[in-house]
CSV table of C-alpha atoms and ligand atoms in Angstrom, one decimal:
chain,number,residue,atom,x,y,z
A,634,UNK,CA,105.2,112.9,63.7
A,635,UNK,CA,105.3,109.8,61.3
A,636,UNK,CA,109.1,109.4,62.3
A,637,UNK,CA,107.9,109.3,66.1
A,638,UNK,CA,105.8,106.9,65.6
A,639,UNK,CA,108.1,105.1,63.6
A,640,UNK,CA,110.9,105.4,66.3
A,641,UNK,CA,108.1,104.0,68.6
A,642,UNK,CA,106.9,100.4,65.9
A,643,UNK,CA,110.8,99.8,66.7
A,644,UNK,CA,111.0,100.0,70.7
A,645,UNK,CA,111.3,97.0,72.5
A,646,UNK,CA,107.9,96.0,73.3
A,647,UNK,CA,105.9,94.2,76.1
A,648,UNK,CA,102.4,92.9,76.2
A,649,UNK,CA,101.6,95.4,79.4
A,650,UNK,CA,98.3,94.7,81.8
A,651,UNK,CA,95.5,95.1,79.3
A,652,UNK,CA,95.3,92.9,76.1
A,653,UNK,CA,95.3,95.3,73.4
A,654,UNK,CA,97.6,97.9,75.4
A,655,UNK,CA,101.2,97.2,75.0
A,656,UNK,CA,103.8,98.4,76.7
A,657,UNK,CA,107.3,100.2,74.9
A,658,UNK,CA,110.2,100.5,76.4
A,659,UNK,CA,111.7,104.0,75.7
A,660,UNK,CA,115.0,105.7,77.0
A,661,UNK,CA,115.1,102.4,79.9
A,662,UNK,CA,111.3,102.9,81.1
A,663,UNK,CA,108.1,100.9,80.2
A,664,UNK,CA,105.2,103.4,78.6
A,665,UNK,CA,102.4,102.8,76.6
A,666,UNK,CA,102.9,104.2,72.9
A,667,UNK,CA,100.6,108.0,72.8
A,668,UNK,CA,102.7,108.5,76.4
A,669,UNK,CA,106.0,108.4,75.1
A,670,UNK,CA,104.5,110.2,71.9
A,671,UNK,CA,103.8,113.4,73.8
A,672,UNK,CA,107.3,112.5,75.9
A,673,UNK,CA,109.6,112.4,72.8
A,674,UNK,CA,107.7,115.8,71.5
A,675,UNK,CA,108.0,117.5,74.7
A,676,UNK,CA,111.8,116.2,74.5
A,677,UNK,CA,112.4,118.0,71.3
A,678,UNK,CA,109.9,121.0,71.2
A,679,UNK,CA,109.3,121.8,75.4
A,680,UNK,CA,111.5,125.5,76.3
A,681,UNK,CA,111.0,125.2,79.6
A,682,UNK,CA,110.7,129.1,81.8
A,683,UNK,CA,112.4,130.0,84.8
A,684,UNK,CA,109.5,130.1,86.6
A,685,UNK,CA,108.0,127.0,85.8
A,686,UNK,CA,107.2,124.5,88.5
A,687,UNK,CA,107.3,120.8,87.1
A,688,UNK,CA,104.7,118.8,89.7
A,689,UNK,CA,105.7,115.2,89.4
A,690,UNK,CA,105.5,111.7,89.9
A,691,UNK,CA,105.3,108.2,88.8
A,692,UNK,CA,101.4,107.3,89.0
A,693,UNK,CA,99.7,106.0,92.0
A,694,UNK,CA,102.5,107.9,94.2
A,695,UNK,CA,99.9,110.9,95.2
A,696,UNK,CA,99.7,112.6,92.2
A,697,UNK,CA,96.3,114.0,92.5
A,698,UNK,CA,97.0,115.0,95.9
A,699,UNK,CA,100.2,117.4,95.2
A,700,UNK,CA,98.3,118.7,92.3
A,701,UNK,CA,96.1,119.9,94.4
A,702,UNK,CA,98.4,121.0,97.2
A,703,UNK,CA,100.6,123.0,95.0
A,704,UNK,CA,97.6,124.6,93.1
A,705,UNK,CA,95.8,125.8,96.0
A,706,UNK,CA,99.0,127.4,97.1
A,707,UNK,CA,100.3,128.9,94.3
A,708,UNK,CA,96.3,130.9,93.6
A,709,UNK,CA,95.6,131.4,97.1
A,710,UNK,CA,95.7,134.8,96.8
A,711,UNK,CA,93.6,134.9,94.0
A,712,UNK,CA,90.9,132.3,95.2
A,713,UNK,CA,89.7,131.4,98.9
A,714,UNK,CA,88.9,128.0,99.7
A,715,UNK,CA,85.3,128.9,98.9
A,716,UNK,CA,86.0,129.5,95.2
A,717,UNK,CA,88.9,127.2,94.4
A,718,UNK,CA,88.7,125.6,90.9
A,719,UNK,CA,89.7,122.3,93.1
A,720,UNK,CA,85.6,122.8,94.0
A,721,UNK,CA,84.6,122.2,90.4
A,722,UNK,CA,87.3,120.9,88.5
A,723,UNK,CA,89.7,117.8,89.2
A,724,UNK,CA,93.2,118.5,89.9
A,725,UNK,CA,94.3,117.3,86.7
A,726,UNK,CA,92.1,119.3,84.7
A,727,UNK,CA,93.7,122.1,86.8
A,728,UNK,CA,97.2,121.7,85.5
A,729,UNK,CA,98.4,121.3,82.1
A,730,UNK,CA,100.4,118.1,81.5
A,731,UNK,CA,103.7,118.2,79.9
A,732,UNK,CA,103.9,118.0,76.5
A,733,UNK,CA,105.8,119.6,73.4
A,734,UNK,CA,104.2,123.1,74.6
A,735,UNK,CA,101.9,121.7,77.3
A,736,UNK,CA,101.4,124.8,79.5
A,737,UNK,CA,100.2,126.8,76.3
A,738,UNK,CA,97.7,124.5,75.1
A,739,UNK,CA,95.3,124.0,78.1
A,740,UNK,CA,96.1,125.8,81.1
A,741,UNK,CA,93.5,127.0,82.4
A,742,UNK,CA,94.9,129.6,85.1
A,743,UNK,CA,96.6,132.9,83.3
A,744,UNK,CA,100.8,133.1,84.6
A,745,UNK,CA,100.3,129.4,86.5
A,746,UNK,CA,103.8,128.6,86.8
A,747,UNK,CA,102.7,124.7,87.8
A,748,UNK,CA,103.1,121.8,84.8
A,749,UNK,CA,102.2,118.2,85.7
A,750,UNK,CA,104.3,114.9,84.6
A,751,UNK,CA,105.2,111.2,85.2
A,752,UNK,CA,108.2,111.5,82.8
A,753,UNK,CA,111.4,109.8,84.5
A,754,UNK,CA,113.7,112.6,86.0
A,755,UNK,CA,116.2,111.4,83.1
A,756,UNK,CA,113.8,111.3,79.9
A,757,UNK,CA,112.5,115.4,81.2
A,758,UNK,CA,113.4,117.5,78.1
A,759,UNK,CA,117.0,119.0,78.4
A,760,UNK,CA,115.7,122.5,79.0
A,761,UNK,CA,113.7,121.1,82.0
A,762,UNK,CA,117.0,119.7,83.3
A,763,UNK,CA,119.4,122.9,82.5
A,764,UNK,CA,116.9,126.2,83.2
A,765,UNK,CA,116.2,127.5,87.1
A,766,UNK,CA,113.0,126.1,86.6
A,767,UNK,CA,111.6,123.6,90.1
A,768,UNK,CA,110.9,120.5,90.1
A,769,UNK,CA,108.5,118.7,93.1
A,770,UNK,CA,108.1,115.4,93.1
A,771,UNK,CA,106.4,112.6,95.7
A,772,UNK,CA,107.2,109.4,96.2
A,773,UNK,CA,105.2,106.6,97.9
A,774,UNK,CA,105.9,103.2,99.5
A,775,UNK,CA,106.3,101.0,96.4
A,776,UNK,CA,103.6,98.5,97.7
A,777,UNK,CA,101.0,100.3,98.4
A,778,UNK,CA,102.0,102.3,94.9
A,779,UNK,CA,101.1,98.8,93.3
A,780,UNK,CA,98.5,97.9,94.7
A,781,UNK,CA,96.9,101.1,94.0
A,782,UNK,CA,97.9,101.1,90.1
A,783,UNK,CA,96.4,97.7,90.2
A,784,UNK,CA,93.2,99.2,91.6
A,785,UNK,CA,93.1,102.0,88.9
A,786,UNK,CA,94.1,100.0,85.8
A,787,UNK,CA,91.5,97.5,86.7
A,788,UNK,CA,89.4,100.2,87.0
A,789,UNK,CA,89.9,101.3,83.8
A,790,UNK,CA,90.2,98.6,81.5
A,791,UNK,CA,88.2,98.3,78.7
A,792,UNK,CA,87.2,94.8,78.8
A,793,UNK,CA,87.5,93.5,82.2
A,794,UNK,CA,88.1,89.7,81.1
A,795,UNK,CA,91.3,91.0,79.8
A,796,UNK,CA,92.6,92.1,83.0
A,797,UNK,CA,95.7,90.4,84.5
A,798,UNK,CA,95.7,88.6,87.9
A,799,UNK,CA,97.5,90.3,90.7
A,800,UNK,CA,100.2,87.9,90.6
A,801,UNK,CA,100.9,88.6,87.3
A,802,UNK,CA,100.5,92.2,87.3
A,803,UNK,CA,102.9,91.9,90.9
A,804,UNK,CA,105.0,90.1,88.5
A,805,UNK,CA,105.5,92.8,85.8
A,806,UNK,CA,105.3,95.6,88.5
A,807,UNK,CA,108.5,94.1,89.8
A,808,UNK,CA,110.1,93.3,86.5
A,809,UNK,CA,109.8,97.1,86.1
A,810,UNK,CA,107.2,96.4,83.3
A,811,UNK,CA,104.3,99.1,84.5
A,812,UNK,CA,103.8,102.5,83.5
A,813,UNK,CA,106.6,104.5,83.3
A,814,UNK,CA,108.6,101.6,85.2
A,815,UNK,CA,110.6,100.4,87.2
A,816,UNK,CA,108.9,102.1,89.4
A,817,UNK,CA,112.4,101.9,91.8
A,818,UNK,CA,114.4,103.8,89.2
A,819,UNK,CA,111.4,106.3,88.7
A,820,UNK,CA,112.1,107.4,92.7
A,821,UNK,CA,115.6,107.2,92.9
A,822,UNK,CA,116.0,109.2,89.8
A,823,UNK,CA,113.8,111.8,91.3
A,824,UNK,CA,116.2,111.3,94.8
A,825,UNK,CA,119.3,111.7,93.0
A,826,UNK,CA,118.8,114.6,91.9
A,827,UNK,CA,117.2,116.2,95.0
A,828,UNK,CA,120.8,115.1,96.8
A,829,UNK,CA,122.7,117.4,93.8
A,830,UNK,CA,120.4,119.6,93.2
A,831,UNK,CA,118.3,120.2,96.2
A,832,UNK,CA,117.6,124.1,95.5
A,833,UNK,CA,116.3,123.0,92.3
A,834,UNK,CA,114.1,119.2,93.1
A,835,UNK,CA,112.1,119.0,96.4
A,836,UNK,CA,111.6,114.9,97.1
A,837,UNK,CA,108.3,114.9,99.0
A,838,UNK,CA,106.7,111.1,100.6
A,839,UNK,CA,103.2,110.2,100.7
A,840,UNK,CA,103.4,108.4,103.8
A,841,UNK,CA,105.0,111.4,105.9
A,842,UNK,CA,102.8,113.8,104.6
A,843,UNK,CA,100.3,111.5,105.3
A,844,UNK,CA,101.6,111.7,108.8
A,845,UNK,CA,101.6,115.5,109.0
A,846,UNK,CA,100.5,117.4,106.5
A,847,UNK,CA,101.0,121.0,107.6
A,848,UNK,CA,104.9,121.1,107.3
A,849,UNK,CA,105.0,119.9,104.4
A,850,UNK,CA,102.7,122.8,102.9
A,851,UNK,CA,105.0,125.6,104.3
A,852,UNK,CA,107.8,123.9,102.7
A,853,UNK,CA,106.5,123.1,99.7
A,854,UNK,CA,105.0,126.7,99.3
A,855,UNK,CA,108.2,128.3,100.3
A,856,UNK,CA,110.1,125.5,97.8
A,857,UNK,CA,108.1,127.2,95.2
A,858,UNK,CA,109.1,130.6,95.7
A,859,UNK,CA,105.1,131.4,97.2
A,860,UNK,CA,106.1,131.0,100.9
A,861,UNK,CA,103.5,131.4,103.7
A,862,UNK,CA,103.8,134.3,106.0
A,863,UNK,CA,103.6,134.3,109.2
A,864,UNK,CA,100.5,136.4,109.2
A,865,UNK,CA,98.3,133.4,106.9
A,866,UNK,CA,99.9,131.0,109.0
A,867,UNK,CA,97.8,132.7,112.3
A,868,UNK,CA,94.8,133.1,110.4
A,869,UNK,CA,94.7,129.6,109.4
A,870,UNK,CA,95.9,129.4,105.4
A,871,UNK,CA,97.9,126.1,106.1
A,872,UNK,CA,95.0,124.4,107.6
A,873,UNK,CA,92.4,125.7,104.9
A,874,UNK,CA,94.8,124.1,102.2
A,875,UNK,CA,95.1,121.4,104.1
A,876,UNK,CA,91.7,120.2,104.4
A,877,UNK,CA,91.0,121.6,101.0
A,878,UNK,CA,93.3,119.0,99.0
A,879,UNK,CA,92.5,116.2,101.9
A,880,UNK,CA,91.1,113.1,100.5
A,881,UNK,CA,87.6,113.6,102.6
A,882,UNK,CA,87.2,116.8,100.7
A,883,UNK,CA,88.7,116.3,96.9
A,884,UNK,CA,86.4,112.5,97.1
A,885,UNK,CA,83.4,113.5,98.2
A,886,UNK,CA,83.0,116.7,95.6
A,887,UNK,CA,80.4,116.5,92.5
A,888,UNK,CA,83.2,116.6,90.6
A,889,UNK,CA,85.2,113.9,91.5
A,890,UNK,CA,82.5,111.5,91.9
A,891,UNK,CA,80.9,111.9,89.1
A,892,UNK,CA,83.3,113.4,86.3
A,893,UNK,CA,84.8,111.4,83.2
A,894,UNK,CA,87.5,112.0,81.0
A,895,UNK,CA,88.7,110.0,77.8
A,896,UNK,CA,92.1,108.8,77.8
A,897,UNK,CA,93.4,107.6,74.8
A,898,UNK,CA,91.6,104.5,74.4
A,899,UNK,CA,89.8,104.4,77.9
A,900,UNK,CA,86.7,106.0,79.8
A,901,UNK,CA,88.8,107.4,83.1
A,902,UNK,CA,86.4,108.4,86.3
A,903,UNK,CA,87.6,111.3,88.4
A,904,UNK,CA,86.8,108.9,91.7
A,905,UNK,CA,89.1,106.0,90.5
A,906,UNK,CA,91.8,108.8,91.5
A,907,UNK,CA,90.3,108.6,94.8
A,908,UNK,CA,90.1,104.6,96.6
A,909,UNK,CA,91.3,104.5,100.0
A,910,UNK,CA,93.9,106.9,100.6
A,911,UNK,CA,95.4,104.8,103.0
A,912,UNK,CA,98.9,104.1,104.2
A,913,UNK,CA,100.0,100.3,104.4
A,914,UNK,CA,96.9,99.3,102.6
A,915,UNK,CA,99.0,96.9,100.8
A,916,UNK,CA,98.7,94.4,103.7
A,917,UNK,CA,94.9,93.6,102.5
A,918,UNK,CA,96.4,92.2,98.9
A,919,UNK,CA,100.0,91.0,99.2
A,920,UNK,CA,101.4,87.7,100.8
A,921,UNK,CA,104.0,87.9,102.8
A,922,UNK,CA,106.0,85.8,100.1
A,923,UNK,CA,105.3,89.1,97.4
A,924,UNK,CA,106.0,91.7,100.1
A,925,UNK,CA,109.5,90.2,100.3
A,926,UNK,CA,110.3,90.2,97.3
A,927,UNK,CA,109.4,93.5,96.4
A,928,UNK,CA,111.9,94.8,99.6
A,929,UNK,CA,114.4,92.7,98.3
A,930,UNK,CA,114.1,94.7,95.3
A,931,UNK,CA,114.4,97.9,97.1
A,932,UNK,CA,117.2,96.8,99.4
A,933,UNK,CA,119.4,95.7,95.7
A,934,UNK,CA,118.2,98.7,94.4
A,935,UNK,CA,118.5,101.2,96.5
A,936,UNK,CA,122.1,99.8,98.2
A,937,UNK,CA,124.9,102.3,98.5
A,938,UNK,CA,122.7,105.2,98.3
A,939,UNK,CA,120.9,106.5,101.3
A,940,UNK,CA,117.7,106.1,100.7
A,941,UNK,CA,114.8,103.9,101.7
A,942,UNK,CA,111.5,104.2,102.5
B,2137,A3P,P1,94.9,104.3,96.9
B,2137,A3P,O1,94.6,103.6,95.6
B,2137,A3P,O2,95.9,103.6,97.7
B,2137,A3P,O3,93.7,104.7,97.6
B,2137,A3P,P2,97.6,109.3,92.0
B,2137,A3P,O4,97.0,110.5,92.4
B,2137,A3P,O5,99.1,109.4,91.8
B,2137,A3P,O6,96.9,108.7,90.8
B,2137,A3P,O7,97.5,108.3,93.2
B,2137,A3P,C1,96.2,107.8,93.6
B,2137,A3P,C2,96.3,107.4,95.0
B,2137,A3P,O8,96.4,108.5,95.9
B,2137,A3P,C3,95.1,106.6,95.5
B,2137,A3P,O9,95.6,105.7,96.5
B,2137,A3P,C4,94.2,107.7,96.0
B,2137,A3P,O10,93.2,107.2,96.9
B,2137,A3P,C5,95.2,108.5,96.7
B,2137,A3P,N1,94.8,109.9,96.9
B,2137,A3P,C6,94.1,110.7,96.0
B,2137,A3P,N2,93.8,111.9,96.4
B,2137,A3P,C7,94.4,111.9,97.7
B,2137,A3P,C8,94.4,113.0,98.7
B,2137,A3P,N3,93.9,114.1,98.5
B,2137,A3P,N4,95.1,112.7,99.8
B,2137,A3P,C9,95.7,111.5,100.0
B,2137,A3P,N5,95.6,110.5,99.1
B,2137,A3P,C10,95.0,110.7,97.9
């Protein structure tokens, strides 16, 4: 442990959005210092299963929601919509988070195959990358994405003086300096290895789930290996998970309004997980001046592949 943290005094380092919270820059991604703690653990201890199900994402990309989704279908048969855990719990707290032996510390769910984590797609531990285990992962337009990671850090900062304008956080964001940045190479990471490996990583976006969610729970339960039958199909199970993990729902439960976790240093809210929910929402807070830039960004980075968003 003391070498870890010793490894970690000698990373490159950044000042980050909050005075006081610094950012490191570990294996060519931005993190703050207990993150890449747990990732460097979890890189040296984690045995990853066969049957595990890695949920991920970089934050502010929908998270919460796929959480939710893939939760909801992988117990379905042990809870109805009426007694889902998603009622009184936040998704997060229904899914352990990756760490050296993650899914044995806090899961909550006996056999839940599910493990959350923002880790890059290169930085997951080896046995992540080599074993049959699954990996989902969802993506979202990298404005919006900013503009709601500017939301939540504000949100959660500890002194609110502290906080960085949204030029200058637009600035970092785009130097690649936010958590677990750039965000571009988080997603294309994730995308690379969907294209080679696409029995193995699902690459799910926000914005066409968004569109239509339905599909994209009958592929991400049969993705899994807990595919939907025909038979819950006609008596409605897509639609019940549906609205179960929609924003209306999750946002206006006890939970999630008024819950609180501790987060390292910070006092997180379940309902700064939940703002808007909205697609394009970046309109309200960028000029057009940042909006190019930030496609210019995409176009470099994503040229010669074939994605875009
Ligand atoms: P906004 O800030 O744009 O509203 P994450 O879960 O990765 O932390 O991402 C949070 C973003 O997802 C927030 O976006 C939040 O409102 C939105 N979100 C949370 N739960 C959602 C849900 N069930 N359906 C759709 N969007 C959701």
């Amino acid at each position: 442990m003391e070498n870890v943290k010793e490894t970690i005094a000698n990373l490159p380092k950044d000042d980050g959005w909050n005075a006081g919270y610094p950012l490191y820059q570990y294996q060519g991604f931005w993190c703050s210092p207990n993150f890449i703690e747990d990732i460097i653990l979890s890189q040296e201890g984690f045995k990853a299963e066969p049957t595990d199900i890695f949920v991920c994402s970089a934050p502010k990309s929908g998270t919460t929601w796929l959480k939710a989704l893939a939760f909801a279908i992988v117990t379905r048969t042990r809870y109805d919509t009426s007694t889902s855990p998603l009622l009184s719990k936040a998704s997060h707290d229904c899914i352990p988070t990756l760490s050296n032996s993650g899914k044995k510390l806090d899961i909550c769910e006996p056999g839940l195959p599910l493990i959350g984590t923002h880790t890059p797609y290169h930085a997951l531990p080896k046995s992540v990358l080599n074993s049959d285990c699954k990996v989902v992962y969802i993506c979202r337009e990298p404005k919006d994405a900013f503009v709601s990671l500017y939301h939540f850090l504000a949100k959660r900062a500890p002194n609110k003086d502290d906080y960085l304008s949204l030029e200058k956080a637009f600035d970092l964001f785009c130097e690649g300096k936010s958590f677990y940045g750039p965000y571009l190479d988080h997603v294309l990471g994730f995308w690379k290895a969907s294209q080679e490996k696409p029995h193995k990583v699902l690459f799910l976006k926000y914005e066409e789930m968004m569109k239509d969610t339905e599909p994209y729970v009958m592929k991400l339960a049969e993705f899994m290996g807990y595919p939907i039958s025909r038979e819950e199909e006609e008596a409605g199970a897509v639609w019940e998970i549906v609205r179960l993990c929609s924003f209306e729902n999750l946002s206006n439960l006890d939970v999630n309004k008024t819950g609180v976790k501790q987060q390292s240093k910070a006092k997180v809210e379940n309902n700064f997980y939940f703002r808007k929910g909205k697609v394009g929402d970046w309109k309200n807070y960028l000029t057009t001046e940042m909006a190019e830039r930030l496609d210019k960004l995409m176009d470099q980075t994503f040229a010669g592949t074939r994605f875009s968003f």
